[in-house]
Structures are given as structure tokens and as C-alpha cells.
């Protein structure tokens, strides 16, 4: 038996250290938290994506009493992009969340397992890693590709 050590690289940054495009995308993700429909969890998540052609899209979580009929913010943005711009690779994804008091999370939140798998499929589809910005009021985590958050994935490209 041997031990396998996996390493992830996560950059920790402040908003003023981001590029203008990154700040814009984070702000769109924050805006997305206000569009969320979360009457059950009271956890409002917004996501924003930047496509290769410069188009940005916002997604937000949409809950439903018939759980799991809702959808996460990340998947709502990625699936909308796939439907409206099927030939455009996703370059960057930003995620932000608000708690039940309506306050932005202090610490960054990361995608759930199903969303991570959808991001992997997006990267596989376009043969392109997606830069991911996880917003928190204290700092922002930046990862270059979902593999940093999910090193052992179901599919590979």
C-alpha cells in the first residue's frame, strides 16, 4: 500500500489585486445573489461567466419545494451559456453567496460536487481550463481550472 498526495494551488487575493475583467465578473456574481430564489435554504448564490467572445452571463440558484428540482447558480449560468452560445468556450467563472441575513459571505464558497462535475465537462467540451474566482469579503480564491478543486474527476480531457 502506498500513499498518494494530491496538491492544489489556490491563489488568495483581494479585490484590488484582480484584473478589471475579474473584478467585473465578481461584481456580476454578487449581483446574481440578489436574483436568487432560495426560500428554503436562505443561501443565495450568484455566478457569472465570461465567454471567449466577451459575453458575460449571470446565473443564480433557484430552489423548489420538490427538492432536488432546483438548480445551482453555477449550473444555471453554464447551461444557459451552452444553450445560447454553444460554440463559445467559458473563460472564467465567478461565484459569490449571501447568508440568511442577506450579508455576503466572509469566506469564499466553492461549487458543490455536481457543479464541479459540470465545470469539468465544460472544460472537456472546449479543451480549455476555466479560471474560477471564489468571492468572500475577506479574500477571493482563484484557481486555474476545476482540477485544483477536484483533482480526481469522473472524466478527463
mmCIF file of C-alpha atoms in Angstrom:
data_model
loop_
_atom_site.group_PDB
_atom_site.id
_atom_site.type_symbol
_atom_site.label_atom_id
_atom_site.label_comp_id
_atom_site.label_asym_id
_atom_site.label_seq_id
_atom_site.Cartn_x
_atom_site.Cartn_y
_atom_site.Cartn_z
ATOM 1 C CA UNK A 1 0.000 0.000 0.000
ATOM 2 C CA UNK A 2 1.235 3.492 -0.751
ATOM 3 C CA UNK A 3 0.007 6.987 -0.051
ATOM 4 C CA UNK A 4 -0.926 9.342 -2.862
ATOM 5 C CA UNK A 5 -0.570 13.034 -2.005
ATOM 6 C CA UNK A 6 -2.577 15.446 -4.129
ATOM 7 C CA UNK A 7 -1.716 19.127 -4.300
ATOM 8 C CA UNK A 8 -3.950 22.041 -5.251
ATOM 9 C CA UNK A 9 -2.801 25.557 -5.946
ATOM 10 C CA UNK A 10 -5.150 28.295 -4.798
ATOM 11 C CA UNK A 11 -4.261 31.965 -5.101
ATOM 12 C CA UNK A 12 -5.607 34.169 -2.305
ATOM 13 C CA UNK A 13 -6.237 37.733 -3.473
ATOM 14 C CA UNK A 14 -8.006 40.933 -2.570
ATOM 15 C CA UNK A 15 -10.465 42.646 -4.895
ATOM 16 C CA UNK A 16 -7.979 45.405 -5.779
ATOM 17 C CA UNK A 17 -5.467 42.765 -6.915
ATOM 18 C CA UNK A 18 -7.807 41.396 -9.572
ATOM 19 C CA UNK A 19 -7.788 42.477 -13.191
ATOM 20 C CA UNK A 20 -10.619 44.710 -14.359
ATOM 21 C CA UNK A 21 -12.268 41.753 -16.121
ATOM 22 C CA UNK A 22 -12.038 39.651 -12.954
ATOM 23 C CA UNK A 23 -13.491 42.450 -10.774
ATOM 24 C CA UNK A 24 -16.350 42.939 -13.249
ATOM 25 C CA UNK A 25 -17.149 39.238 -13.194
ATOM 26 C CA UNK A 26 -17.052 39.080 -9.380
ATOM 27 C CA UNK A 27 -19.409 42.065 -9.228
ATOM 28 C CA UNK A 28 -21.787 40.318 -11.619
ATOM 29 C CA UNK A 29 -21.707 37.206 -9.400
ATOM 30 C CA UNK A 30 -22.518 39.396 -6.396
ATOM 31 C CA UNK A 31 -25.390 40.918 -8.393
ATOM 32 C CA UNK A 32 -26.563 37.383 -9.118
ATOM 33 C CA UNK A 33 -27.004 36.710 -5.390
ATOM 34 C CA UNK A 34 -29.812 39.300 -5.425
ATOM 35 C CA UNK A 35 -31.605 37.384 -8.198
ATOM 36 C CA UNK A 36 -31.510 34.086 -6.317
ATOM 37 C CA UNK A 37 -34.702 32.310 -5.263
ATOM 38 C CA UNK A 38 -33.795 30.497 -2.041
ATOM 39 C CA UNK A 39 -36.865 30.379 0.257
ATOM 40 C CA UNK A 40 -35.762 27.075 1.823
ATOM 41 C CA UNK A 41 -32.015 27.301 2.411
ATOM 42 C CA UNK A 42 -31.853 31.120 2.577
ATOM 43 C CA UNK A 43 -28.424 30.705 0.980
ATOM 44 C CA UNK A 44 -28.326 32.988 -2.058
ATOM 45 C CA UNK A 45 -25.657 32.137 -4.617
ATOM 46 C CA UNK A 46 -24.739 34.061 -7.736
ATOM 47 C CA UNK A 47 -22.437 33.030 -10.538
ATOM 48 C CA UNK A 48 -21.159 34.912 -13.549
ATOM 49 C CA UNK A 49 -19.305 33.578 -16.542
ATOM 50 C CA UNK A 50 -17.189 35.183 -19.195
ATOM 51 C CA UNK A 51 -17.234 33.574 -22.617
ATOM 52 C CA UNK A 52 -14.383 33.709 -25.104
ATOM 53 C CA UNK A 53 -16.332 36.175 -27.282
ATOM 54 C CA UNK A 54 -16.545 38.647 -24.355
ATOM 55 C CA UNK A 55 -20.173 37.881 -23.469
ATOM 56 C CA UNK A 56 -20.960 37.695 -19.754
ATOM 57 C CA UNK A 57 -23.875 35.804 -18.255
ATOM 58 C CA UNK A 58 -25.299 35.660 -14.737
ATOM 59 C CA UNK A 59 -26.737 32.623 -13.015
ATOM 60 C CA UNK A 60 -28.281 32.187 -9.584
ATOM 61 C CA UNK A 61 -29.634 29.345 -7.528
ATOM 62 C CA UNK A 62 -33.314 28.566 -7.943
ATOM 63 C CA UNK A 63 -34.828 26.360 -5.240
ATOM 64 C CA UNK A 64 -38.011 24.334 -5.422
ATOM 65 C CA UNK A 65 -40.151 22.614 -2.776
ATOM 66 C CA UNK A 66 -39.807 19.426 -4.827
ATOM 67 C CA UNK A 67 -36.128 19.021 -3.958
ATOM 68 C CA UNK A 68 -33.893 18.418 -5.979
ATOM 69 C CA UNK A 69 -35.813 20.147 -8.760
ATOM 70 C CA UNK A 70 -33.919 23.404 -8.249
ATOM 71 C CA UNK A 71 -30.589 24.349 -9.768
ATOM 72 C CA UNK A 72 -27.353 25.860 -8.512
ATOM 73 C CA UNK A 73 -26.066 29.231 -9.683
ATOM 74 C CA UNK A 74 -23.067 27.758 -11.456
ATOM 75 C CA UNK A 75 -25.108 25.267 -13.468
ATOM 76 C CA UNK A 76 -27.787 27.829 -14.326
ATOM 77 C CA UNK A 77 -25.111 30.090 -15.854
ATOM 78 C CA UNK A 78 -23.215 27.292 -17.604
ATOM 79 C CA UNK A 79 -26.321 25.643 -19.043
ATOM 80 C CA UNK A 80 -27.712 28.976 -20.250
ATOM 81 C CA UNK A 81 -24.397 29.692 -21.975
ATOM 82 C CA UNK A 82 -24.430 26.241 -23.558
ATOM 83 C CA UNK A 83 -27.945 26.857 -24.880
ATOM 84 C CA UNK A 84 -27.369 30.400 -26.136
ATOM 85 C CA UNK A 85 -23.697 30.256 -27.165
ATOM 86 C CA UNK A 86 -22.944 26.568 -27.802
ATOM 87 C CA UNK A 87 -19.675 27.244 -29.625
ATOM 88 C CA UNK A 88 -18.197 29.693 -27.113
ATOM 89 C CA UNK A 89 -15.743 28.385 -24.524
ATOM 90 C CA UNK A 90 -16.145 29.557 -20.938
ATOM 91 C CA UNK A 91 -13.032 31.512 -19.984
ATOM 92 C CA UNK A 92 -13.842 32.462 -16.396
ATOM 93 C CA UNK A 93 -16.422 31.760 -13.692
ATOM 94 C CA UNK A 94 -17.024 33.831 -10.541
ATOM 95 C CA UNK A 95 -19.128 32.707 -7.570
ATOM 96 C CA UNK A 96 -20.463 34.699 -4.595
ATOM 97 C CA UNK A 97 -23.005 33.968 -1.860
ATOM 98 C CA UNK A 98 -25.145 35.693 0.757
ATOM 99 C CA UNK A 99 -26.296 34.174 4.032
ATOM 100 C CA UNK A 100 -29.810 34.177 5.512
ATOM 101 C CA UNK A 101 -29.219 37.705 6.853
ATOM 102 C CA UNK A 102 -28.536 38.913 3.312
ATOM 103 C CA UNK A 103 -24.859 39.515 4.055
ATOM 104 C CA UNK A 104 -22.135 38.487 1.662
ATOM 105 C CA UNK A 105 -20.162 35.526 2.964
ATOM 106 C CA UNK A 106 -16.940 36.391 4.761
ATOM 107 C CA UNK A 107 -15.150 33.362 3.325
ATOM 108 C CA UNK A 108 -15.329 32.180 -0.295
ATOM 109 C CA UNK A 109 -17.766 29.404 -1.138
ATOM 110 C CA UNK A 110 -16.889 26.679 -3.590
ATOM 111 C CA UNK A 111 -19.041 24.749 -6.054
ATOM 112 C CA UNK A 112 -20.880 21.632 -4.914
ATOM 113 C CA UNK A 113 -19.929 18.230 -6.328
ATOM 114 C CA UNK A 114 -22.458 18.206 -9.197
ATOM 115 C CA UNK A 115 -21.409 21.730 -10.223
ATOM 116 C CA UNK A 116 -17.761 20.697 -10.141
ATOM 117 C CA UNK A 117 -18.592 17.829 -12.475
ATOM 118 C CA UNK A 118 -20.435 20.190 -14.842
ATOM 119 C CA UNK A 119 -17.406 22.507 -14.853
ATOM 120 C CA UNK A 120 -15.192 19.511 -15.678
ATOM 121 C CA UNK A 121 -17.491 18.654 -18.585
ATOM 122 C CA UNK A 122 -17.349 22.283 -19.760
ATOM 123 C CA UNK A 123 -13.554 22.190 -19.713
ATOM 124 C CA UNK A 124 -13.579 18.845 -21.543
ATOM 125 C CA UNK A 125 -16.062 20.112 -24.140
ATOM 126 C CA UNK A 126 -13.871 23.061 -25.103
ATOM 127 C CA UNK A 127 -10.461 21.608 -24.184
ATOM 128 C CA UNK A 128 -9.907 24.729 -22.094
ATOM 129 C CA UNK A 129 -9.453 25.225 -18.345
ATOM 130 C CA UNK A 130 -11.873 27.657 -16.700
ATOM 131 C CA UNK A 131 -10.396 30.260 -14.344
ATOM 132 C CA UNK A 132 -12.549 30.213 -11.195
ATOM 133 C CA UNK A 133 -12.938 33.151 -8.791
ATOM 134 C CA UNK A 134 -14.499 32.297 -5.413
ATOM 135 C CA UNK A 135 -15.549 35.536 -3.700
ATOM 136 C CA UNK A 136 -15.548 36.170 0.033
ATOM 137 C CA UNK A 137 -15.490 39.551 1.783
ATOM 138 C CA UNK A 138 -12.159 38.661 3.445
ATOM 139 C CA UNK A 139 -10.485 37.452 0.260
ATOM 140 C CA UNK A 140 -11.002 35.804 -3.097
ATOM 141 C CA UNK A 141 -9.720 32.362 -4.014
ATOM 142 C CA UNK A 142 -8.518 31.982 -7.583
ATOM 143 C CA UNK A 143 -7.974 28.614 -9.213
ATOM 144 C CA UNK A 144 -6.905 27.943 -12.763
ATOM 145 C CA UNK A 145 -9.134 25.042 -13.681
ATOM 146 C CA UNK A 146 -11.546 22.856 -11.772
ATOM 147 C CA UNK A 147 -8.857 20.195 -11.280
ATOM 148 C CA UNK A 148 -7.492 22.350 -8.459
ATOM 149 C CA UNK A 149 -10.772 21.808 -6.578
ATOM 150 C CA UNK A 150 -11.462 18.277 -7.798
ATOM 151 C CA UNK A 151 -8.209 16.529 -8.674
ATOM 152 C CA UNK A 152 -9.761 13.066 -9.059
ATOM 153 C CA UNK A 153 -12.567 13.541 -11.517
ATOM 154 C CA UNK A 154 -15.024 11.253 -13.231
ATOM 155 C CA UNK A 155 -13.875 12.268 -16.703
ATOM 156 C CA UNK A 156 -10.678 13.705 -18.043
ATOM 157 C CA UNK A 157 -9.584 15.770 -21.036
#
